[in-house]
């Protein structure tokens, strides 16, 4: 999770930032493993879900680089990190082992949340 928090998952992009580009970047990275499922009906469903999640947390539809990265990371955090990466720690519960996620400490997350995207891209900070 440390790579995500520090900005490693922010996609490279230059040009006009908008919700369509955001959706395309998310689908290209996170739904590429099942190309057979990337049919128009499914893509429409994915687009709606992505926008629902983003709009739940922000009213912004005009994106600059900072807002684009924020919305991308929001989706990544809610849909991948929490469900796939962090929830994977439940394996330790099954085995009766203790575990911690120090990189998900609130103080640490709040620090990275305030770092400008220019310092997070490619984990440059």
Short mmCIF file of C-alpha atoms in Angstrom, two decimals:
data_model
loop_
_atom_site.label_atom_id
_atom_site.label_comp_id
_atom_site.label_asym_id
_atom_site.label_seq_id
_atom_site.Cartn_x
_atom_site.Cartn_y
_atom_site.Cartn_z
CA UNK A 1 0.00 0.00 0.00
CA UNK A 2 2.92 2.36 0.46
CA UNK A 3 3.38 2.81 -3.25
CA UNK A 4 -0.26 3.84 -3.61
CA UNK A 5 -0.18 6.31 -0.73
CA UNK A 6 2.98 7.94 -2.06
CA UNK A 7 1.50 8.48 -5.54
CA UNK A 8 2.85 5.57 -7.57
CA UNK A 9 -0.60 4.77 -8.98
CA UNK A 10 -1.27 8.21 -10.45
CA UNK A 11 -1.36 7.65 -14.22
CA UNK A 12 0.83 9.59 -16.61
CA UNK A 13 -1.21 12.01 -18.64
CA UNK A 14 -0.84 15.37 -20.29
CA UNK A 15 -3.58 17.30 -21.95
CA UNK A 16 -7.08 18.27 -20.92
CA UNK A 17 -8.16 16.65 -17.68
CA UNK A 18 -11.80 15.57 -17.63
CA UNK A 19 -14.02 12.79 -16.37
CA UNK A 20 -13.88 10.87 -19.66
CA UNK A 21 -10.08 10.64 -19.43
CA UNK A 22 -10.37 9.66 -15.77
CA UNK A 23 -12.76 6.83 -16.65
CA UNK A 24 -10.57 5.64 -19.54
CA UNK A 25 -7.46 5.56 -17.32
CA UNK A 26 -9.25 3.58 -14.59
CA UNK A 27 -10.74 1.08 -17.02
CA UNK A 28 -7.45 0.71 -18.92
CA UNK A 29 -5.54 -0.15 -15.74
CA UNK A 30 -8.03 -2.06 -13.62
CA UNK A 31 -10.26 -3.86 -16.08
CA UNK A 32 -7.68 -4.91 -18.68
CA UNK A 33 -7.34 -8.51 -17.51
CA UNK A 34 -10.73 -9.54 -18.87
CA UNK A 35 -10.82 -8.04 -22.35
CA UNK A 36 -13.74 -10.34 -23.23
CA UNK A 37 -15.87 -8.45 -20.69
CA UNK A 38 -15.08 -5.02 -22.12
CA UNK A 39 -18.24 -4.86 -24.17
CA UNK A 40 -20.25 -1.62 -24.53
CA UNK A 41 -22.92 -2.61 -21.98
CA UNK A 42 -20.30 -3.42 -19.32
CA UNK A 43 -18.29 -0.30 -20.06
CA UNK A 44 -21.40 1.85 -19.54
CA UNK A 45 -21.96 0.12 -16.20
CA UNK A 46 -18.33 0.70 -15.18
CA UNK A 47 -18.49 4.36 -16.20
CA UNK A 48 -21.60 4.91 -14.09
CA UNK A 49 -20.06 3.19 -11.06
CA UNK A 50 -16.83 5.17 -11.37
CA UNK A 51 -18.72 8.47 -11.61
CA UNK A 52 -21.00 7.55 -8.71
CA UNK A 53 -17.99 6.96 -6.48
CA UNK A 54 -16.20 10.12 -7.58
CA UNK A 55 -19.31 12.31 -7.32
CA UNK A 56 -20.07 10.94 -3.88
CA UNK A 57 -16.91 12.67 -2.64
CA UNK A 58 -16.59 15.73 -4.87
CA UNK A 59 -18.76 18.10 -6.87
CA UNK A 60 -15.95 18.97 -9.25
CA UNK A 61 -16.38 18.00 -12.89
CA UNK A 62 -13.71 20.36 -14.25
CA UNK A 63 -10.40 18.73 -13.56
CA UNK A 64 -6.93 20.15 -13.25
CA UNK A 65 -3.97 17.87 -12.64
CA UNK A 66 -4.41 17.97 -8.86
CA UNK A 67 -8.15 17.17 -8.98
CA UNK A 68 -7.60 14.49 -11.63
CA UNK A 69 -5.05 12.73 -9.41
CA UNK A 70 -7.28 13.15 -6.35
CA UNK A 71 -10.26 11.56 -8.08
CA UNK A 72 -8.15 8.74 -9.56
CA UNK A 73 -6.68 7.97 -6.14
CA UNK A 74 -10.11 8.15 -4.54
CA UNK A 75 -11.38 5.43 -6.86
CA UNK A 76 -8.19 3.39 -6.42
CA UNK A 77 -8.42 3.69 -2.64
CA UNK A 78 -12.07 2.77 -2.37
CA UNK A 79 -12.35 0.09 -5.04
CA UNK A 80 -8.95 -1.58 -5.14
CA UNK A 81 -6.88 -0.80 -2.07
CA UNK A 82 -9.68 -1.35 0.46
CA UNK A 83 -11.25 -4.35 -1.25
CA UNK A 84 -8.27 -6.18 -2.69
CA UNK A 85 -5.09 -5.08 -0.97
CA UNK A 86 -6.11 -4.28 2.61
CA UNK A 87 -8.80 -6.94 2.84
CA UNK A 88 -6.15 -9.47 1.84
CA UNK A 89 -4.79 -9.08 5.36
CA UNK A 90 -7.80 -11.08 6.54
CA UNK A 91 -5.80 -14.19 5.63
CA UNK A 92 -3.79 -13.54 8.79
CA UNK A 93 -7.00 -13.54 10.82
CA UNK A 94 -7.90 -16.93 9.39
CA UNK A 95 -4.50 -18.27 10.44
CA UNK A 96 -4.81 -16.72 13.91
CA UNK A 97 -1.91 -14.33 13.33
CA UNK A 98 -1.74 -10.71 14.38
CA UNK A 99 -1.17 -8.00 11.81
CA UNK A 100 -0.98 -4.22 11.45
CA UNK A 101 -1.13 -1.74 8.59
CA UNK A 102 1.10 1.14 9.72
CA UNK A 103 0.92 2.79 6.29
CA UNK A 104 -2.85 3.19 6.79
CA UNK A 105 -2.48 5.15 10.03
CA UNK A 106 -4.70 8.26 9.89
CA UNK A 107 -1.87 10.69 10.59
CA UNK A 108 0.25 9.19 7.81
CA UNK A 109 -2.65 9.16 5.32
CA UNK A 110 -3.56 12.74 6.14
CA UNK A 111 0.02 13.81 5.44
CA UNK A 112 -0.01 12.21 1.98
CA UNK A 113 -3.48 13.55 1.25
CA UNK A 114 -2.12 17.10 1.54
CA UNK A 115 0.95 16.56 -0.67
CA UNK A 116 0.58 18.23 -4.09
CA UNK A 117 0.33 15.89 -7.05
CA UNK A 118 3.54 17.32 -8.53
CA UNK A 119 5.39 15.89 -5.54
CA UNK A 120 3.50 12.60 -5.55
CA UNK A 121 3.84 11.66 -9.21
CA UNK A 122 6.41 8.92 -9.62
CA UNK A 123 6.86 9.10 -5.84
CA UNK A 124 9.16 12.09 -6.34
CA UNK A 125 8.81 13.39 -2.77
#
